[in-house]
Tab-separated table of C-alpha atoms in Angstrom:
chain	number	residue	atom	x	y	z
A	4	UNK	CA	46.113	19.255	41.761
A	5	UNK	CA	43.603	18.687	44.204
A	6	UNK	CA	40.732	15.522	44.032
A	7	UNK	CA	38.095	17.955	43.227
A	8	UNK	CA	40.177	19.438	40.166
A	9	UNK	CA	40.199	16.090	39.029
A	10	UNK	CA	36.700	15.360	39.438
A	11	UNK	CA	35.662	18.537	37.639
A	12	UNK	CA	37.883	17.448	34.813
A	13	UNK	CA	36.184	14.072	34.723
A	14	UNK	CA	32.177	15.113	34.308
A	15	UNK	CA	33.052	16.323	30.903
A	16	UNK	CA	34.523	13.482	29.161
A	17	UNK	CA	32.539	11.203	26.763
A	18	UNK	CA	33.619	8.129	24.973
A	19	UNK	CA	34.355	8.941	21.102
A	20	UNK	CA	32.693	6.282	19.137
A	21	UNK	CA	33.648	5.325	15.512
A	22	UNK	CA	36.412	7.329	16.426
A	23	UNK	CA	37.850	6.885	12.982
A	24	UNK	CA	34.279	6.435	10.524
A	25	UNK	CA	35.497	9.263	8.207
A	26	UNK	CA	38.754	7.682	7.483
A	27	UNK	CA	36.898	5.078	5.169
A	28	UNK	CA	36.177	6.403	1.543
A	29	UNK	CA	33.112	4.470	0.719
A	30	UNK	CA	30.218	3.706	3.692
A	31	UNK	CA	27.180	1.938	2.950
A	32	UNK	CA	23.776	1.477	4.959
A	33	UNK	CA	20.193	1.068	4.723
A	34	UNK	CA	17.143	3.498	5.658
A	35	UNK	CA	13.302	3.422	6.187
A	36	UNK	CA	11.216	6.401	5.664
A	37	UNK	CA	7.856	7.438	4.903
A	38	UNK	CA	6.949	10.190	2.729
A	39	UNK	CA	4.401	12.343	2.696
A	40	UNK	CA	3.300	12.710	-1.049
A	41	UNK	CA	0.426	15.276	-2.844
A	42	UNK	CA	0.435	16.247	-6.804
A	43	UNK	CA	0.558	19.846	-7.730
A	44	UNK	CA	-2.130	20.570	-10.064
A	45	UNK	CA	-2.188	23.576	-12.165
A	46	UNK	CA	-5.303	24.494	-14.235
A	47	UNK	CA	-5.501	25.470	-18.325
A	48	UNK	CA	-7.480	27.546	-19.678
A	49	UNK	CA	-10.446	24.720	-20.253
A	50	UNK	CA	-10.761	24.379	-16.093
A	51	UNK	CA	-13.742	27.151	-16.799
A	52	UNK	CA	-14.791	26.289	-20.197
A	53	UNK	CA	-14.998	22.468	-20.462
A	54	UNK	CA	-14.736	21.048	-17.162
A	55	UNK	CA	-17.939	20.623	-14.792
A	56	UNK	CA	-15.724	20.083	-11.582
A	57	UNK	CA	-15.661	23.340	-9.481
A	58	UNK	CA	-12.637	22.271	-7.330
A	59	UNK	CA	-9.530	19.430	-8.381
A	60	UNK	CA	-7.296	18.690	-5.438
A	61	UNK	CA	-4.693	16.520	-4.562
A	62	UNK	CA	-4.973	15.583	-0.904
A	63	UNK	CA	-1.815	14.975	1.056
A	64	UNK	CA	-1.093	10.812	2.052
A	65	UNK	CA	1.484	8.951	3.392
A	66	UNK	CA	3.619	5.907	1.939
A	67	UNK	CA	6.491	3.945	2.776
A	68	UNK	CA	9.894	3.360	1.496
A	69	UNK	CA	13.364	1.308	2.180
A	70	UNK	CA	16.596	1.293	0.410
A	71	UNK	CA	20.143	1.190	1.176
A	72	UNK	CA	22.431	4.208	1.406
A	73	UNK	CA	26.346	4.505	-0.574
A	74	UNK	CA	27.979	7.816	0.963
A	75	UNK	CA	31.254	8.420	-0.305
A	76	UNK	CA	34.110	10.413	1.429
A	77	UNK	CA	34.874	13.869	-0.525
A	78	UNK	CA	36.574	16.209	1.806
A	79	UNK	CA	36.558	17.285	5.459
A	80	UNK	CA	32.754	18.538	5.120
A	81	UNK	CA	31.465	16.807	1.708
A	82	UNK	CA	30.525	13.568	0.615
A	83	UNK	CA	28.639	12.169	-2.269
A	84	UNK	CA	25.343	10.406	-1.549
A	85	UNK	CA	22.694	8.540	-3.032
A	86	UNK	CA	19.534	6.321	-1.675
A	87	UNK	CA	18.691	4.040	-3.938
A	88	UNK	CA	15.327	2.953	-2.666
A	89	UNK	CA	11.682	1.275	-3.696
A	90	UNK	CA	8.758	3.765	-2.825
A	91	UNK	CA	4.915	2.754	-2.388
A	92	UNK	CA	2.827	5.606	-3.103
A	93	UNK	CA	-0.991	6.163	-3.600
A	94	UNK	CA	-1.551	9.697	-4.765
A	95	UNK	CA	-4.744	10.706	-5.420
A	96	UNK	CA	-6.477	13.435	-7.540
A	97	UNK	CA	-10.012	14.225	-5.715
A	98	UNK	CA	-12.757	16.258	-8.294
A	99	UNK	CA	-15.840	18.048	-6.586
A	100	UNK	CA	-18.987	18.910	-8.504
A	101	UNK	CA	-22.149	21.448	-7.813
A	102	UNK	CA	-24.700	18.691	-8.589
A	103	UNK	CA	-23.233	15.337	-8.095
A	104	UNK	CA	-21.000	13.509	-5.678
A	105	UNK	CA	-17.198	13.766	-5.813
A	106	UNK	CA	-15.270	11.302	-7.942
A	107	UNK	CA	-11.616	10.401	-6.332
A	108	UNK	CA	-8.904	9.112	-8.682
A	109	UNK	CA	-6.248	7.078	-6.906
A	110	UNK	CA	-2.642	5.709	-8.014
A	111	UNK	CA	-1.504	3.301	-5.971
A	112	UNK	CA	1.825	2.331	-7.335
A	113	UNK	CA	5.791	1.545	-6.975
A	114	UNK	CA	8.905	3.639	-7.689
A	115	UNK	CA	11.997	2.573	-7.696
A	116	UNK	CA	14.260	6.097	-6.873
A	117	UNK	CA	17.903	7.128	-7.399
A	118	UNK	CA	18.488	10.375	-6.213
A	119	UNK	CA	21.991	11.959	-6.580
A	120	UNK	CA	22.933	14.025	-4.007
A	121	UNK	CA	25.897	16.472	-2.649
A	122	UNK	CA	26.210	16.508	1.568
A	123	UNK	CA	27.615	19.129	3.441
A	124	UNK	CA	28.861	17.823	6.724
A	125	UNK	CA	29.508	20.220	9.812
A	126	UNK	CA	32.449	19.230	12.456
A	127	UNK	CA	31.913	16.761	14.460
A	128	UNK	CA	31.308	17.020	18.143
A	129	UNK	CA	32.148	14.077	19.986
A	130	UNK	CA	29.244	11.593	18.720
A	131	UNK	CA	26.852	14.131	16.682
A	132	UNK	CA	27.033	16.797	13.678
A	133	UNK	CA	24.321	18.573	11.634
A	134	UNK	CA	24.473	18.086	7.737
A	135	UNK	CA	22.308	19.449	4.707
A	136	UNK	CA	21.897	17.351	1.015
A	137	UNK	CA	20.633	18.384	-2.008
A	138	UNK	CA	20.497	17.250	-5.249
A	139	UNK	CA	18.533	15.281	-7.931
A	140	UNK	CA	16.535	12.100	-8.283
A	141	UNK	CA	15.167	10.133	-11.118
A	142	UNK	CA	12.379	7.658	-10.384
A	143	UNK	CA	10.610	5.060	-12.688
A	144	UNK	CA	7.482	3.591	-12.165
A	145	UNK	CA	7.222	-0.351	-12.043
A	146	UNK	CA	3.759	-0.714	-11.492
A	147	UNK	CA	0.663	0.773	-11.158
A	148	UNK	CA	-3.294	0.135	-9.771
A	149	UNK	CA	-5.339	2.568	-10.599
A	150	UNK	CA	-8.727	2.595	-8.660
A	151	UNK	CA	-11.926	4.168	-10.112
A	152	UNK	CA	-13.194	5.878	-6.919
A	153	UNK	CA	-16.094	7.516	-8.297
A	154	UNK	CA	-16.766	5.480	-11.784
A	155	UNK	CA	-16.264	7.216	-14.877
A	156	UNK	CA	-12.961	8.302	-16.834
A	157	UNK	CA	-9.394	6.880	-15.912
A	158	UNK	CA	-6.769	9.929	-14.938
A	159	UNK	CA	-3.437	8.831	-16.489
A	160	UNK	CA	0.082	10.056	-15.779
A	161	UNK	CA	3.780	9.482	-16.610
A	162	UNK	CA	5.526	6.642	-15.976
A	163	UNK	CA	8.896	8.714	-15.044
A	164	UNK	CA	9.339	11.888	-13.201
A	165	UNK	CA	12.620	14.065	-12.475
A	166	UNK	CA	12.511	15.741	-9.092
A	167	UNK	CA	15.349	18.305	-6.912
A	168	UNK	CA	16.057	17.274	-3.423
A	169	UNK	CA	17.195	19.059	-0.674
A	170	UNK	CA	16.898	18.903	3.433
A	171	UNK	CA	18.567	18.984	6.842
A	172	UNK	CA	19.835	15.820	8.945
A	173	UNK	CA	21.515	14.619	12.065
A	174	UNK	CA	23.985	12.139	12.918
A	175	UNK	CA	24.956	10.482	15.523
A	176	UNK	CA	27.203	7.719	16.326
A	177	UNK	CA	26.644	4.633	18.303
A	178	UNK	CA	29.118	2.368	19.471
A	179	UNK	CA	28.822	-0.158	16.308
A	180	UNK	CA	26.685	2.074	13.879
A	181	UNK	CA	25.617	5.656	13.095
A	182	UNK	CA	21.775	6.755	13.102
A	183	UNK	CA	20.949	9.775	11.349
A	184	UNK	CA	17.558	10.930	11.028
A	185	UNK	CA	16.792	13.101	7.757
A	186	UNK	CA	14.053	15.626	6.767
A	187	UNK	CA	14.178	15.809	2.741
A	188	UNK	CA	11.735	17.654	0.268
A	189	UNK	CA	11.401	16.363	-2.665
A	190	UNK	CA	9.830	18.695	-6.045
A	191	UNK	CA	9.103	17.625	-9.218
A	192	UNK	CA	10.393	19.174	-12.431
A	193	UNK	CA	8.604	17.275	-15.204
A	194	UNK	CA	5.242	17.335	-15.782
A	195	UNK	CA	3.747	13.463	-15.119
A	196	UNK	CA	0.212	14.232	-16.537
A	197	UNK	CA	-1.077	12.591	-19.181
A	198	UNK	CA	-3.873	14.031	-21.031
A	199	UNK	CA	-6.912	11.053	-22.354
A	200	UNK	CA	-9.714	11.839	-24.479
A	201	UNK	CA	-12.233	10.894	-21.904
A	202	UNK	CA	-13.735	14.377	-19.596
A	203	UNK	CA	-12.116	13.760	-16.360
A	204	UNK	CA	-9.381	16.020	-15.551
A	205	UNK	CA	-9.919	18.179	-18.823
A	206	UNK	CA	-9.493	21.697	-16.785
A	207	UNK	CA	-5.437	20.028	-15.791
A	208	UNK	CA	-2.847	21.959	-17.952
A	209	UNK	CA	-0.398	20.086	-14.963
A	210	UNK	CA	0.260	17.875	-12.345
A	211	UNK	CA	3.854	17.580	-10.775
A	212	UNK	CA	4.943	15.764	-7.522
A	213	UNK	CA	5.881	17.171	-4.011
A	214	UNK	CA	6.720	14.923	-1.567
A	215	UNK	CA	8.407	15.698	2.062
A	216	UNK	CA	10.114	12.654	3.465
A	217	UNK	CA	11.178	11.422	6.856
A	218	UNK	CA	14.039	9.243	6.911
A	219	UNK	CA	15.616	6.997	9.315
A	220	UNK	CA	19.338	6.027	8.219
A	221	UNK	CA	21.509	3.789	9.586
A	222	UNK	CA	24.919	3.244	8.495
């Protein structure tokens, strides 16, 4: 074998790290994200009859969220994986009139979020691999400001909400630690809106949450 047979052979090689991670049945971790957050609003059948706003939308905002991350070892290319993290959201619910200004409802509050969720793991090459998750989360509110942007009536919702989960990630490993950044969507399933007797928000038959997250894991 000539020298420049074995340099050839050489270029290619790179160092395995966490050589044996997947031998482990239970890893743990933490992650930071931020989420991008709206409310999907559907209208009833009083949005033309009783309610003076001509538009209701729910304008897209960012938050912020940490937790810690339990993944445990299933098979070759599954695990089972949950976040449990604390969320701080301010969702808003904006109402435009004809003949008077626009009244913005905001919700600034804190979640605390378990989602339940089934990975699918590709091979592994070298130091990265692709996955996918989906699943379900339940979240419960803890507390809530609610800030009357444009005076009148107070827009109420839920307490609890019930949401399906599913994105796209990538891993890859570190000498000491794995980093694996995450794109999950988040939709959900109950309706959080709670109806008052006051006007505001009369023409909402439904508001549900959609959320689109970017996390940063590191295990």
């Amino acid at each position: 074998m000539t020298v420049q047979e074995i340099k050839a052979q050489g270029t290619g090689y790179r160092r395995r790290h966490l050589e044996f991670y997947d031998d482990k049945p239970i890893h743990y971790g933490i992650l930071f994200a931020v989420p991008f957050t709206r409310f999907n609003i559907k209208h009833n059948t009083n949005f033309v009859t009783q309610d003076s706003a001509y538009l209701v939308q729910s304008p897209t905002r960012a938050a912020f969220r940490m937790g810690f991350v339990v993944n445990a070892f299933l098979s070759e290319h599954f695990d089972l994986r949950t976040t449990p993290s604390v969320s701080l959201y301010e969702r808003q619910v904006k109402f435009s009139y004809p003949n008077s200004p626009d009244k913005t409802e905001n919700r600034e509050s804190t979640w605390i979020e378990i989602p339940l969720l089934l990975k699918y793991k590709s091979l592994r090459r070298v130091n990265s691999r692709m996955y996918m998750v989906a699943g379900m989360t339940f979240g419960i509110e803890t507390n809530v400001k609610r800030n009357r942007g444009g005076g009148g009536g107070r827009l109420d919702t839920k307490s609890n909400d019930f949401s399906i989960d599913y994105g796209v990630g990538y891993e890859q490993f570190f000498e000491f630690f794995k980093f694996a950044p995450e794109l999950r969507f988040s939709h959900g399933l109950t309706n959080v809106f709670q109806p008052t007797k006051n006007s505001l928000g009369a023409g909402i038959g439904r508001l549900s949450t959609h959320t689109v997250t970017l996390y940063l894991n590191f295990e």
